[in-house]
Each structure stands twice: as structure tokens, then as C-alpha cells.
Amino acid sequence: MIRRAALPALAALALLGGCNGPWSSDSDRPETAREFPPADRPVAPITSTKWSTEEARDRVNEADDIMDSADVRPGMTVADIGAGDGYYTVRLAPRVGATGRVLAQDIQPEVIERLADRVARERLDNVSLKLGAVDDPRLPAGSFDRVFMIHMYHEIGEPYAFLWRLRPALRKGGQVIVVDGDRPIAQHGTPFRLLVCEFEAVGYKLVSYDDKAHAGGYLARFVPDGKRPKPEDITVCKNP
């Protein structure tokens, strides 16, 4: 989970078959995820802490455009899930301003340590950091106006548990923002239909879709919809 893979590596990864298959048995899964159904799809491996260089992304105004599309405003509290090297974290911080907060999350301790150094070096006083898990973002309840998941969804090994546990972290009016490529998981993307199906399976609805080719794919916004299903009532989506 939670990495931004560089584009030049994508073709090679596809040729190498660089994806892990679905869990072969419950014994292979985290114990905390076993009340949820396993995903019927592969999981892309973590290959890099960035999806492209920051300079290249800034040249096409990626972060500002994505934040504008997500309607990120001063005073908001935002989570950057799979923050990696912090490309979005350090740009979200001035956008939400001194009255806002940014929580940068990742599942790799060494990544969190490097990002902590960057946050301290750039004196981002409104940023905090959190170590997550493959089946749980570990976000505080009722805390976030926006949750960003940028080029990392295809690396989530337990999407049903992860999204189910993410939902209570949203405030009223809160949204989950996903940016990913509409391509097979083997090519480090998430087919859009599969993304929508998995979100809907745990009680979200799609509110908008935007083509973001300059950011490597699409931007999808989701909000909670109705009651969260019980874990045993979740219907598994088929990988297209």
C-alpha cells in the first residue's frame, strides 16, 4: 500500500508480473482483517515512495489542481494517506493554513521517520504523522474534512476492512479523494469500475469523477452513504 510508483517502471513491472495475488487463506491475512471478506483481486507491491518527481509534478501544477478540485480550504483538517515522501503533505499544509491541520499517514515506519525529518526541516507546525496498518488507517473519529489517497489505492491489501474503518474518521460533509490510473493493478492502477464497486460495498457513494491525465489518471470523490454494512454482509467485487 501507499506508494507512488514511478511511470518509467510501469511497463517493466507488468512484464515481470509484479503483483501479489489475493490472499490464499485466512492464515495469510492480518488477524484484525479476518472478519472482512478478502478482495478478489491482486495487490500491487510497494515499489517506490513517489509516483514521479516533485519538479515534474509541479510543472503541470498537479497539487494545486487536485486541491482545487477537492475544494481544500483554509481551516480544514485533511489526511494524506500513503504520504510517502510528502509531496502532498507539504503542499496541503499551507493550503489549510495555521487554523487547519494535516495528518500524514503511512504504513512503513522508515517512511514516517523520513517524512518527520522533512516536516521539521520545513517547519510545518500544522502537520502531524501517524503510522497506519494494511487493514486500518487508524484515524481518529469525526476528524477529517478531506482524506486524500493519491496513487496508492492499488496497494491496499485489505480494501474492505480499510475503507470500512476509514469511514468514521470523516466529519459531516467529509470526502475521500482518490487519484489513480484507470488501468490494471498489474500496471499500478485501479480500474475505475472496481474502485467504485469496492467503495460502494462498504457504504460510500461516488459524487464526482474528473479526468486528471496530468496527474496520472482520474480523480474520484466519495462520501458516506447510508449505514455501514456489517463486515459479514459486504459483497465482494470482481476484478474486471
mmCIF file of C-alpha atoms in Angstrom:
data_model
loop_
_atom_site.group_PDB
_atom_site.id
_atom_site.type_symbol
_atom_site.label_atom_id
_atom_site.label_comp_id
_atom_site.label_asym_id
_atom_site.label_seq_id
_atom_site.Cartn_x
_atom_site.Cartn_y
_atom_site.Cartn_z
ATOM 1 C CA MET A 1 0.000 0.000 0.000
ATOM 2 C CA ILE A 2 0.795 3.673 -0.023
ATOM 3 C CA ARG A 3 3.408 4.264 -2.588
ATOM 4 C CA ARG A 4 3.581 6.364 -5.696
ATOM 5 C CA ALA A 5 5.277 4.211 -8.359
ATOM 6 C CA ALA A 6 7.367 5.976 -10.999
ATOM 7 C CA LEU A 7 5.898 5.812 -14.502
ATOM 8 C CA PRO A 8 9.050 4.526 -16.250
ATOM 9 C CA ALA A 9 8.863 1.380 -14.139
ATOM 10 C CA LEU A 10 5.274 0.507 -15.024
ATOM 11 C CA ALA A 11 5.883 -1.415 -18.228
ATOM 12 C CA ALA A 12 8.658 -3.442 -16.672
ATOM 13 C CA LEU A 13 6.541 -4.244 -13.648
ATOM 14 C CA ALA A 14 3.736 -5.500 -15.868
ATOM 15 C CA LEU A 15 6.109 -7.757 -17.769
ATOM 16 C CA LEU A 16 7.505 -9.151 -14.555
ATOM 17 C CA GLY A 17 4.034 -9.827 -13.212
ATOM 18 C CA GLY A 18 4.899 -7.686 -10.223
ATOM 19 C CA CYS A 19 1.628 -8.121 -8.348
ATOM 20 C CA ASN A 20 0.820 -10.282 -5.395
ATOM 21 C CA GLY A 21 -2.229 -12.476 -5.813
ATOM 22 C CA PRO A 22 -5.230 -12.471 -3.492
ATOM 23 C CA TRP A 23 -4.723 -13.961 -0.042
ATOM 24 C CA SER A 24 -4.537 -17.731 -0.386
ATOM 25 C CA SER A 25 -6.101 -18.366 3.030
ATOM 26 C CA ASP A 26 -7.203 -16.566 6.169
ATOM 27 C CA SER A 27 -3.958 -17.592 7.839
ATOM 28 C CA ASP A 28 -2.090 -15.343 5.386
ATOM 29 C CA ARG A 29 -4.185 -12.310 6.317
ATOM 30 C CA PRO A 30 -3.838 -9.975 9.294
ATOM 31 C CA GLU A 31 -5.923 -11.344 12.143
ATOM 32 C CA THR A 32 -7.643 -7.977 12.507
ATOM 33 C CA ALA A 33 -8.928 -8.220 8.915
ATOM 34 C CA ARG A 34 -10.409 -11.714 9.009
ATOM 35 C CA GLU A 35 -13.943 -10.627 9.859
ATOM 36 C CA PHE A 36 -13.990 -8.903 6.457
ATOM 37 C CA PRO A 37 -14.030 -10.670 3.080
ATOM 38 C CA PRO A 38 -10.722 -10.784 1.201
ATOM 39 C CA ALA A 39 -10.515 -8.809 -2.022
ATOM 40 C CA ASP A 40 -10.923 -10.852 -5.201
ATOM 41 C CA ARG A 41 -8.036 -9.123 -6.927
ATOM 42 C CA PRO A 42 -4.254 -8.827 -6.792
ATOM 43 C CA VAL A 43 -2.409 -6.193 -4.789
ATOM 44 C CA ALA A 44 0.328 -4.095 -6.343
ATOM 45 C CA PRO A 45 3.639 -4.241 -4.462
ATOM 46 C CA ILE A 46 5.220 -1.177 -2.903
ATOM 47 C CA THR A 47 7.971 -0.180 -5.322
ATOM 48 C CA SER A 48 8.713 3.475 -4.616
ATOM 49 C CA THR A 49 7.875 6.306 -2.255
ATOM 50 C CA LYS A 50 6.967 8.589 -5.155
ATOM 51 C CA TRP A 51 4.944 8.317 -8.345
ATOM 52 C CA SER A 52 7.001 10.940 -10.210
ATOM 53 C CA THR A 53 9.493 13.673 -9.370
ATOM 54 C CA GLU A 54 8.185 16.670 -7.467
ATOM 55 C CA GLU A 55 9.632 19.014 -10.081
ATOM 56 C CA ALA A 56 7.754 17.252 -12.895
ATOM 57 C CA ARG A 57 4.524 17.279 -10.922
ATOM 58 C CA ASP A 58 4.848 20.966 -10.118
ATOM 59 C CA ARG A 59 5.483 21.823 -13.763
ATOM 60 C CA VAL A 60 1.952 20.641 -14.592
ATOM 61 C CA ASN A 61 0.520 22.248 -11.450
ATOM 62 C CA GLU A 62 -0.644 18.850 -10.181
ATOM 63 C CA ALA A 63 -1.049 19.512 -6.473
ATOM 64 C CA ASP A 64 -2.811 22.861 -6.821
ATOM 65 C CA ASP A 65 -5.217 21.455 -9.404
ATOM 66 C CA ILE A 66 -6.039 18.392 -7.290
ATOM 67 C CA MET A 67 -6.513 20.506 -4.163
ATOM 68 C CA ASP A 68 -8.737 22.913 -6.100
ATOM 69 C CA SER A 69 -10.834 20.016 -7.429
ATOM 70 C CA ALA A 70 -11.129 18.646 -3.892
ATOM 71 C CA ASP A 71 -12.162 22.096 -2.621
ATOM 72 C CA VAL A 72 -9.492 22.184 0.074
ATOM 73 C CA ARG A 73 -9.827 25.436 2.014
ATOM 74 C CA PRO A 74 -8.132 27.206 4.937
ATOM 75 C CA GLY A 75 -9.122 25.798 8.308
ATOM 76 C CA MET A 76 -9.830 22.264 7.070
ATOM 77 C CA THR A 77 -8.402 19.116 8.601
ATOM 78 C CA VAL A 78 -7.003 16.806 5.921
ATOM 79 C CA ALA A 79 -5.421 13.341 5.971
ATOM 80 C CA ASP A 80 -2.785 12.338 3.419
ATOM 81 C CA ILE A 81 -2.984 8.532 3.360
ATOM 82 C CA GLY A 82 0.149 6.912 1.977
ATOM 83 C CA ALA A 83 2.007 10.168 2.297
ATOM 84 C CA GLY A 84 5.326 8.706 1.177
ATOM 85 C CA ASP A 85 7.920 11.423 0.699
ATOM 86 C CA GLY A 86 5.316 14.064 1.479
ATOM 87 C CA TYR A 87 4.622 15.676 -1.898
ATOM 88 C CA TYR A 88 1.013 16.392 -0.962
ATOM 89 C CA THR A 89 1.633 16.780 2.757
ATOM 90 C CA VAL A 90 3.926 19.783 2.355
ATOM 91 C CA ARG A 91 1.549 21.408 -0.141
ATOM 92 C CA LEU A 92 -1.596 20.747 1.843
ATOM 93 C CA ALA A 93 -0.064 22.388 4.924
ATOM 94 C CA PRO A 94 -0.005 25.971 3.543
ATOM 95 C CA ARG A 95 -3.340 25.431 1.774
ATOM 96 C CA VAL A 96 -5.201 24.670 5.032
ATOM 97 C CA GLY A 97 -3.175 27.312 6.858
ATOM 98 C CA ALA A 98 -2.451 27.910 10.514
ATOM 99 C CA THR A 99 -6.031 27.161 11.536
ATOM 100 C CA GLY A 100 -6.075 23.855 9.638
ATOM 101 C CA ARG A 101 -4.366 20.541 10.220
ATOM 102 C CA VAL A 102 -2.739 17.869 8.058
ATOM 103 C CA LEU A 103 -2.230 14.284 9.212
ATOM 104 C CA ALA A 104 0.301 12.395 7.110
ATOM 105 C CA GLN A 105 -0.067 8.615 7.341
ATOM 106 C CA ASP A 106 1.947 5.687 6.017
ATOM 107 C CA ILE A 107 2.368 2.028 6.942
ATOM 108 C CA GLN A 108 6.184 1.959 6.770
ATOM 109 C CA PRO A 109 7.984 3.251 9.888
ATOM 110 C CA GLU A 110 11.075 4.275 7.930
ATOM 111 C CA VAL A 111 8.924 6.404 5.607
ATOM 112 C CA ILE A 112 7.291 8.126 8.571
ATOM 113 C CA GLU A 113 10.740 8.831 10.020
ATOM 114 C CA ARG A 114 11.979 10.430 6.794
ATOM 115 C CA LEU A 115 8.827 12.482 6.446
ATOM 116 C CA ALA A 116 9.123 13.623 10.065
ATOM 117 C CA ASP A 117 12.570 14.996 9.225
ATOM 118 C CA ARG A 118 11.151 16.880 6.246
ATOM 119 C CA VAL A 119 8.254 18.288 8.246
ATOM 120 C CA ALA A 120 10.659 19.516 10.918
ATOM 121 C CA ARG A 121 13.089 20.924 8.345
ATOM 122 C CA GLU A 122 10.324 22.860 6.572
ATOM 123 C CA ARG A 123 8.796 23.930 9.907
ATOM 124 C CA LEU A 124 5.307 22.708 9.123
ATOM 125 C CA ASP A 125 3.762 23.212 12.534
ATOM 126 C CA ASN A 126 0.268 22.190 11.404
ATOM 127 C CA VAL A 127 1.377 18.697 10.290
ATOM 128 C CA SER A 128 1.344 15.553 12.415
ATOM 129 C CA LEU A 129 2.248 12.000 11.468
ATOM 130 C CA LYS A 130 0.631 8.611 12.000
ATOM 131 C CA LEU A 131 1.678 5.012 11.414
ATOM 132 C CA GLY A 132 -1.178 3.075 9.812
ATOM 133 C CA ALA A 133 -1.832 -0.598 9.093
ATOM 134 C CA VAL A 134 -2.680 -2.578 5.950
ATOM 135 C CA ASP A 135 -6.283 -3.006 7.116
ATOM 136 C CA ASP A 136 -6.776 0.162 9.165
ATOM 137 C CA PRO A 137 -5.779 3.795 8.536
ATOM 138 C CA ARG A 138 -6.022 4.351 12.317
ATOM 139 C CA LEU A 139 -7.555 7.796 12.003
ATOM 140 C CA PRO A 140 -9.396 9.495 14.880
ATOM 141 C CA ALA A 141 -13.190 9.506 14.541
ATOM 142 C CA GLY A 142 -15.049 12.571 13.295
ATOM 143 C CA SER A 143 -11.880 14.466 12.470
ATOM 144 C CA PHE A 144 -11.422 14.985 8.721
ATOM 145 C CA ASP A 145 -12.931 17.192 6.040
ATOM 146 C CA ARG A 146 -10.899 15.511 3.314
ATOM 147 C CA VAL A 147 -8.965 12.253 3.124
ATOM 148 C CA PHE A 148 -6.505 12.030 0.231
ATOM 149 C CA MET A 149 -5.463 8.690 -1.289
ATOM 150 C CA ILE A 150 -3.098 9.552 -4.137
ATOM 151 C CA HIS A 151 -1.634 6.789 -6.320
ATOM 152 C CA MET A 152 -1.832 4.233 -3.540
ATOM 153 C CA TYR A 153 -5.249 2.569 -3.627
ATOM 154 C CA HIS A 154 -3.963 -0.327 -5.757
ATOM 155 C CA GLU A 155 -1.535 -1.188 -2.942
ATOM 156 C CA ILE A 156 -4.202 -1.665 -0.266
ATOM 157 C CA GLY A 157 -4.258 -5.359 0.551
ATOM 158 C CA GLU A 158 -7.469 -5.263 2.607
ATOM 159 C CA PRO A 159 -9.710 -2.689 0.904
ATOM 160 C CA TYR A 160 -12.965 -3.680 2.630
ATOM 161 C CA ALA A 161 -11.532 -3.523 6.143
ATOM 162 C CA PHE A 162 -9.539 -0.392 5.332
ATOM 163 C CA LEU A 163 -12.412 1.599 3.839
ATOM 164 C CA TRP A 164 -14.879 0.395 6.489
ATOM 165 C CA ARG A 165 -12.582 1.620 9.263
ATOM 166 C CA LEU A 166 -11.836 4.847 7.427
ATOM 167 C CA ARG A 167 -15.459 5.977 7.203
ATOM 168 C CA PRO A 168 -15.960 7.036 10.860
ATOM 169 C CA ALA A 169 -12.977 9.409 10.548
ATOM 170 C CA LEU A 170 -14.934 11.722 8.246
ATOM 171 C CA ARG A 171 -16.703 14.782 9.579
ATOM 172 C CA LYS A 172 -20.153 15.758 8.343
ATOM 173 C CA GLY A 173 -19.622 16.745 4.724
ATOM 174 C CA GLY A 174 -16.258 14.993 4.624
ATOM 175 C CA GLN A 175 -14.979 13.394 1.426
ATOM 176 C CA VAL A 176 -12.466 10.761 0.356
ATOM 177 C CA ILE A 177 -10.386 11.867 -2.645
ATOM 178 C CA VAL A 178 -8.812 9.123 -4.768
ATOM 179 C CA VAL A 179 -6.351 9.743 -7.597
ATOM 180 C CA ASP A 180 -5.278 6.664 -9.537
ATOM 181 C CA GLY A 181 -4.833 5.345 -13.052
ATOM 182 C CA ASP A 182 -7.703 3.608 -14.865
ATOM 183 C CA ARG A 183 -5.595 0.594 -15.747
ATOM 184 C CA PRO A 184 -4.976 -2.929 -14.416
ATOM 185 C CA ILE A 185 -3.499 -3.314 -10.954
ATOM 186 C CA ALA A 186 -0.538 -5.091 -12.573
ATOM 187 C CA GLN A 187 0.272 -1.707 -14.110
ATOM 188 C CA HIS A 188 -0.067 0.119 -10.796
ATOM 189 C CA GLY A 189 -3.547 1.481 -11.283
ATOM 190 C CA THR A 190 -7.104 0.685 -10.229
ATOM 191 C CA PRO A 191 -9.825 0.094 -12.844
ATOM 192 C CA PHE A 192 -12.391 2.800 -12.176
ATOM 193 C CA ARG A 193 -15.333 0.389 -12.071
ATOM 194 C CA LEU A 194 -13.559 -1.718 -9.463
ATOM 195 C CA LEU A 195 -12.782 1.345 -7.359
ATOM 196 C CA VAL A 196 -16.432 2.439 -7.331
ATOM 197 C CA CYS A 197 -17.640 -1.087 -6.577
ATOM 198 C CA GLU A 198 -15.334 -1.502 -3.568
ATOM 199 C CA PHE A 199 -16.270 1.888 -2.127
ATOM 200 C CA GLU A 200 -19.984 1.226 -2.607
ATOM 201 C CA ALA A 201 -19.628 -2.200 -0.973
ATOM 202 C CA VAL A 202 -18.740 -0.590 2.363
ATOM 203 C CA GLY A 203 -21.185 2.326 2.276
ATOM 204 C CA TYR A 204 -19.863 5.181 0.171
ATOM 205 C CA LYS A 205 -21.199 6.793 -2.978
ATOM 206 C CA LEU A 206 -19.382 8.465 -5.843
ATOM 207 C CA VAL A 207 -20.119 12.187 -6.093
ATOM 208 C CA SER A 208 -17.795 13.192 -8.936
ATOM 209 C CA TYR A 209 -15.269 11.919 -11.461
ATOM 210 C CA ASP A 210 -12.677 14.056 -13.245
ATOM 211 C CA ASP A 211 -10.096 13.159 -15.856
ATOM 212 C CA LYS A 212 -6.696 14.144 -14.490
ATOM 213 C CA ALA A 213 -4.284 12.885 -17.127
ATOM 214 C CA HIS A 214 -1.585 15.296 -15.956
ATOM 215 C CA ALA A 215 -1.823 13.675 -12.515
ATOM 216 C CA GLY A 216 -1.624 10.147 -13.913
ATOM 217 C CA GLY A 217 -5.277 9.174 -14.204
ATOM 218 C CA TYR A 218 -8.599 10.158 -12.667
ATOM 219 C CA LEU A 219 -9.847 11.914 -9.550
ATOM 220 C CA ALA A 220 -12.855 10.366 -7.795
ATOM 221 C CA ARG A 221 -14.657 11.851 -4.794
ATOM 222 C CA PHE A 222 -16.656 9.702 -2.391
ATOM 223 C CA VAL A 223 -18.892 10.445 0.594
ATOM 224 C CA PRO A 224 -20.511 8.135 3.164
ATOM 225 C CA ASP A 225 -23.929 6.892 2.071
ATOM 226 C CA GLY A 226 -26.439 5.228 4.372
ATOM 227 C CA LYS A 227 -25.421 2.807 7.085
ATOM 228 C CA ARG A 228 -22.130 0.974 7.152
ATOM 229 C CA PRO A 229 -22.794 -2.694 6.374
ATOM 230 C CA LYS A 230 -21.776 -5.361 8.840
ATOM 231 C CA PRO A 231 -18.460 -6.918 7.768
ATOM 232 C CA GLU A 232 -20.160 -10.244 7.033
ATOM 233 C CA ASP A 233 -22.707 -8.522 4.765
ATOM 234 C CA ILE A 234 -20.120 -6.965 2.420
ATOM 235 C CA THR A 235 -20.392 -8.195 -1.168
ATOM 236 C CA VAL A 236 -17.037 -8.792 -2.806
ATOM 237 C CA CYS A 237 -16.383 -7.069 -6.146
ATOM 238 C CA LYS A 238 -14.992 -8.979 -9.096
ATOM 239 C CA ASN A 239 -11.775 -7.785 -10.672
ATOM 240 C CA PRO A 240 -12.641 -6.762 -14.273
#
